[in-house]
Coordinates of C-alpha atoms and ligand atoms in Angstrom, one line a residue:
M800 CA 22.4 137.8 110.7
A801 CA 22.9 136.6 107.1
E802 CA 23.5 132.8 106.6
L803 CA 24.8 130.4 103.9
V804 CA 22.4 127.5 104.0
F805 CA 22.9 124.4 101.8
F806 CA 19.8 122.3 101.1
T807 CA 20.7 118.9 99.7
G808 CA 19.6 115.4 99.0
T809 CA 19.5 113.0 96.1
M810 CA 18.2 113.9 92.7
D811 CA 14.4 114.1 92.6
C812 CA 14.0 115.0 96.3
G813 CA 12.4 118.4 95.9
K814 CA 15.4 120.8 95.9
S815 CA 14.2 123.0 93.0
T816 CA 10.7 123.0 94.3
L817 CA 12.0 124.2 97.7
A818 CA 14.2 126.8 95.9
L819 CA 11.1 128.3 94.3
Q820 CA 9.1 128.1 97.5
T821 CA 11.9 129.8 99.4
D822 CA 12.0 132.6 96.8
W823 CA 8.2 133.0 97.0
T824 CA 8.2 133.1 100.8
H825 CA 10.9 135.8 101.1
R826 CA 9.4 138.0 98.3
S827 CA 6.0 137.8 99.9
R828 CA 7.5 139.4 103.0
G829 CA 8.9 142.3 101.0
R830 CA 12.5 141.0 100.7
E831 CA 14.3 141.3 97.4
G832 CA 16.3 138.5 96.0
V833 CA 18.0 137.1 92.9
L834 CA 17.5 133.6 91.5
F835 CA 20.5 131.8 90.0
T836 CA 20.9 128.3 88.4
R837 CA 23.2 126.4 86.1
T838 CA 22.1 123.9 83.3
D839 CA 18.7 123.3 84.7
R840 CA 17.2 120.3 82.7
A841 CA 14.4 122.5 81.5
G842 CA 16.9 124.9 79.8
T843 CA 19.0 128.0 80.2
A844 CA 18.1 130.7 82.8
T845 CA 15.2 128.9 84.4
V846 CA 14.7 127.1 87.7
S847 CA 12.2 124.3 87.1
S848 CA 10.5 121.8 89.4
R849 CA 9.1 118.4 88.3
L850 CA 5.9 119.7 90.0
G851 CA 5.5 122.0 87.1
L852 CA 6.6 125.2 88.8
A853 CA 9.3 127.3 87.0
A854 CA 10.8 130.8 87.2
P855 CA 13.3 132.8 85.2
A856 CA 16.8 132.9 86.7
E857 CA 20.2 134.2 86.1
E858 CA 22.3 131.5 84.3
V859 CA 25.6 130.9 86.1
T860 CA 28.7 130.5 83.9
D861 CA 32.3 130.0 84.8
T862 CA 32.8 133.7 84.8
T863 CA 29.9 134.6 87.1
D864 CA 31.2 136.6 90.1
F865 CA 28.5 136.6 92.8
E866 CA 30.0 139.5 94.8
A867 CA 29.9 141.6 91.6
E868 CA 26.3 140.5 90.9
V869 CA 25.2 141.8 94.3
A870 CA 27.3 145.0 94.1
V871 CA 26.1 146.1 90.7
R872 CA 22.5 145.7 91.7
R873 CA 23.0 147.7 94.9
V874 CA 24.8 150.5 93.0
H875 CA 21.7 150.8 90.8
G876 CA 19.5 151.2 93.8
R877 CA 18.2 147.6 94.3
T878 CA 18.4 146.0 97.7
V879 CA 19.6 142.4 97.5
D880 CA 18.5 140.7 100.7
Y881 CA 19.1 137.1 99.5
L882 CA 20.3 134.9 96.7
I883 CA 18.7 131.6 95.7
C884 CA 21.3 129.4 94.1
D885 CA 20.1 126.1 92.4
E886 CA 22.2 123.3 91.0
V887 CA 25.2 124.4 93.0
Q888 CA 26.9 121.1 92.2
F889 CA 27.8 122.8 88.9
Y890 CA 29.3 125.9 90.4
R891 CA 33.1 126.3 90.7
P892 CA 34.6 126.1 94.2
E893 CA 35.8 129.7 93.9
Q894 CA 32.2 130.8 93.2
V895 CA 31.1 129.0 96.4
E896 CA 33.7 131.0 98.2
Q897 CA 32.3 134.2 96.7
L898 CA 28.8 133.2 98.0
A899 CA 30.3 132.9 101.5
R900 CA 31.7 136.4 101.2
V901 CA 28.3 137.6 99.9
V902 CA 27.0 136.5 103.3
D903 CA 29.9 137.6 105.5
D904 CA 30.8 140.9 103.8
L905 CA 27.7 142.0 102.0
G906 CA 25.1 140.8 104.5
A907 CA 22.8 138.9 102.1
D908 CA 21.4 135.4 102.9
V909 CA 22.4 132.7 100.4
F910 CA 20.1 129.7 100.1
A911 CA 21.9 127.0 98.0
F912 CA 20.4 123.8 96.6
G913 CA 22.1 120.9 94.9
I914 CA 23.3 117.3 95.0
V915 CA 26.5 116.4 96.8
T916 CA 27.8 113.2 95.0
D917 CA 27.9 112.2 91.3
F918 CA 27.0 109.0 89.6
R919 CA 30.3 107.4 90.9
T920 CA 29.4 108.5 94.5
R921 CA 32.2 111.1 94.3
L922 CA 31.8 114.7 95.5
F923 CA 31.2 117.5 93.0
P924 CA 33.9 120.1 93.7
G925 CA 31.3 122.9 94.1
S926 CA 29.3 120.8 96.5
A927 CA 32.4 119.8 98.5
R928 CA 33.2 123.5 99.0
M929 CA 29.6 124.2 100.0
V930 CA 29.8 121.5 102.7
E931 CA 33.0 123.0 103.9
L932 CA 31.7 126.5 104.2
A933 CA 27.9 126.4 104.9
D934 CA 26.5 127.7 108.1
R935 CA 23.8 125.1 108.0
I936 CA 23.3 121.9 105.8
R937 CA 19.7 120.7 105.6
F938 CA 18.8 117.3 104.0
L939 CA 15.3 117.6 102.4
Q940 CA 12.5 115.7 104.1
V941 CA 10.9 114.2 101.0
E942 CA 13.4 111.3 100.7
A943 CA 13.7 109.6 97.3
L944 CA 13.4 105.8 97.5
C945 CA 15.4 103.0 96.0
W946 CA 13.4 100.4 94.0
C947 CA 13.8 98.1 97.0
G948 CA 11.9 100.5 99.3
R949 CA 14.9 101.7 101.3
R950 CA 15.7 105.4 101.4
A951 CA 17.8 106.3 98.4
T952 CA 21.1 107.8 99.2
H953 CA 23.0 107.8 95.9
N954 CA 22.4 108.7 92.3
A955 CA 23.1 106.1 89.6
R956 CA 23.6 107.0 85.9
T957 CA 21.9 104.5 83.6
V958 CA 21.9 103.7 79.9
D959 CA 18.7 101.9 79.0
G960 CA 18.1 101.3 82.7
L961 CA 21.5 99.6 83.3
M962 CA 24.0 101.4 85.6
V963 CA 27.2 102.9 84.1
T964 CA 30.3 104.0 85.9
E965 CA 32.3 105.6 83.1
G966 CA 31.7 109.0 81.6
E967 CA 31.9 112.8 82.2
Q968 CA 30.9 114.0 85.7
I969 CA 28.5 116.5 84.2
V970 CA 25.7 115.1 82.0
V971 CA 22.4 116.8 82.4
G972 CA 19.5 114.4 82.7
D973 CA 16.5 113.2 84.6
V974 CA 15.4 110.3 86.7
E975 CA 13.0 107.9 84.9
P976 CA 10.0 106.7 87.0
L977 CA 10.0 102.9 87.7
G978 CA 9.0 101.0 84.6
A979 CA 9.5 104.0 82.3
V980 CA 12.9 102.8 81.0
A981 CA 11.4 101.0 78.0
D982 CA 9.2 104.0 77.3
A983 CA 12.3 106.2 77.5
A984 CA 14.2 104.0 75.1
E985 CA 11.2 104.0 72.7
R986 CA 10.8 107.8 73.1
D987 CA 14.5 108.8 73.0
G988 CA 16.0 105.8 71.2
V989 CA 18.3 103.1 72.5
G990 CA 21.2 104.3 74.6
T991 CA 19.0 106.6 76.6
V992 CA 21.0 108.2 79.4
G993 CA 19.0 108.6 82.6
Y994 CA 19.4 108.6 86.4
E995 CA 18.0 106.4 89.2
T996 CA 18.2 107.0 92.9
L997 CA 19.4 103.9 94.8
C998 CA 20.2 102.9 98.3
R999 CA 23.9 102.5 98.9
R1000 CA 23.7 98.7 98.9
H1001 CA 22.1 98.5 95.4
H1002 CA 24.3 101.3 94.1
R1003 CA 27.4 99.2 95.1
Q1004 CA 25.8 96.2 93.5
H1005 CA 25.0 98.2 90.3
L1006 CA 21.5 96.8 90.8
T1007 CA 19.0 99.1 89.2
A1008 CA 15.2 98.6 89.0
R1009 CA 15.6 97.2 85.5
R1010 CA 18.3 94.7 86.5
A1011 CA 16.3 93.8 89.6
G1012 CA 13.3 93.2 87.5
D1013 CA 15.3 91.0 85.2
A1014 CA 16.6 89.0 88.1
G1015 CA 13.3 88.7 90.0
A1016 CA 13.2 91.6 92.5
A1017 CA 11.1 89.5 95.0
D1018 CA 14.0 87.1 95.5
I1019 CA 16.5 89.9 95.8
R1020 CA 14.3 91.6 98.5
R1021 CA 14.2 88.3 100.4
D1022 CA 18.0 88.0 100.2
D1023 CA 18.4 91.6 101.3
A1024 CA 16.2 91.0 104.3
R1025 CA 18.5 88.3 105.6
Ligands
ADP408 N1 3.0 114.5 89.9 C1 3.5 114.7 91.2 N2 2.8 114.8 92.3 C2 3.3 115.0 93.5 N3 4.7 115.2 93.7 C3 5.4 115.1 92.6 C4 4.9 114.9 91.3 N4 6.0 114.8 90.4 C5 7.1 115.0 91.2 N5 6.8 115.2 92.4 C6 7.7 115.4 93.6 O1 8.6 116.4 93.2 C7 9.9 116.0 93.6 C8 10.9 116.4 92.6 O2 10.9 117.8 92.6 P1 12.1 118.6 92.1 O3 12.1 119.9 92.8 O4 12.1 118.6 90.6 O5 13.3 117.8 92.7 P2 14.9 118.0 92.5 O6 15.1 119.5 92.2 O7 15.5 117.6 93.9 O8 15.4 117.1 91.5 C9 9.8 114.5 93.8 O9 10.5 114.1 95.0 C10 8.4 114.2 94.0 O10 8.1 114.0 95.4
LIG409 C1 24.3 112.1 89.5 C2 24.6 113.1 88.5 C3 23.7 114.1 88.1 N1 24.0 115.0 87.1 C4 23.0 116.0 86.7 C5 21.7 115.4 86.3 C6 20.7 116.6 86.6 O1 20.7 117.4 85.4 C7 21.4 117.3 87.7 C8 20.7 117.1 89.1 O2 19.5 117.7 89.0 P1 18.3 117.5 90.2 O3 17.6 118.8 90.1 O4 19.0 117.2 91.4 O5 17.5 116.3 89.7 O6 22.8 116.9 87.8 C9 25.3 115.1 86.6 O7 25.6 115.9 85.7 N2 26.2 114.1 87.0 C10 25.9 113.2 87.9 O8 26.8 112.3 88.2

C-alpha cells in the first residue's frame, strides 16, 4: 500500500543524507524511483548531503506537475514505484496535493524531506500542507544541537553570526559550525548570511553562539540551569 511519508527536523539533521540512503535502499531491491529537489545549496538538479554524498535529481519549479511526471514515465514504459522529494519546504502547497494523489491514485510511494519552520519560526506553506496530508511524519534521529547543548528545535538566520528576523522567507544558505562565523566573514566578506540551529529558548532570546560567546556563555548556561 503506497504511502506519503514526511521526514523532517531542523536544518543539518541528516535529511538529504536519508533521502539518498532511501533512494539507494529501494533501488537495490529492484524498485524504480525518481529523485526531485528544489534549490539544493550545492546547485540545480542535485541532492547533496554535507557528508559528501550527492546524486542528480529533477529540479522542481513552480510549474512541475508530479502526477504528469509519473504518468509520462509510465507511458514510456518505465515503472515508477516511488518518488524521493527533497527540500519540500520550497514546493507549492498545490504540488504537495499532487504528491498525495500520486500515492492515492497512481500507487507510488512518496518519501518527502524538508524543514517545517522558517527563520521566524513560521511554517513554510509547502511544509504546512505536507503536515496536513502525510500518512506518517518522522522526525530524524540525529538531532542538531543548540550551542547550549539542548536539542535544537528551530532555525535562526544570521548575518555575521547575529540573528536577524527580517527578510525573504526563502534564502538558500548553510549552517556555520560553531566558531566558524569569523572564518565565514573572512571567506565570504562581512554581511555573511548563514543559519544556526537553536533551542526554542535561545531562538526567542535571539541568542546565537556568537552573541553567547560575546556575553560569556558559561554565565548564560548557569542562568539557564536555574
Ligand atoms: N564530517 C562529518 N562526519 C560525520 N557526520 C557529519 C559530517 N558532516 C556532517 N555530518 C552529519 O551530516 C548531517 C547533515 O547532513 P545533511 O543530510 O546535509 O543534513 P540536512 O539535509 O538535514 O541539512 C549533520 O547532522 C551531521 O550529523
Ligand atoms: C530556516 C530557513 C532555511 N532556508 C533554506 C536554507 C537551506 O538552503 C534550506 C534548508 O536546507 P537543509 O538541507 O535543511 O539544511 O532552506 C530558507 O530559505 N529560509 C529559512 O527561513
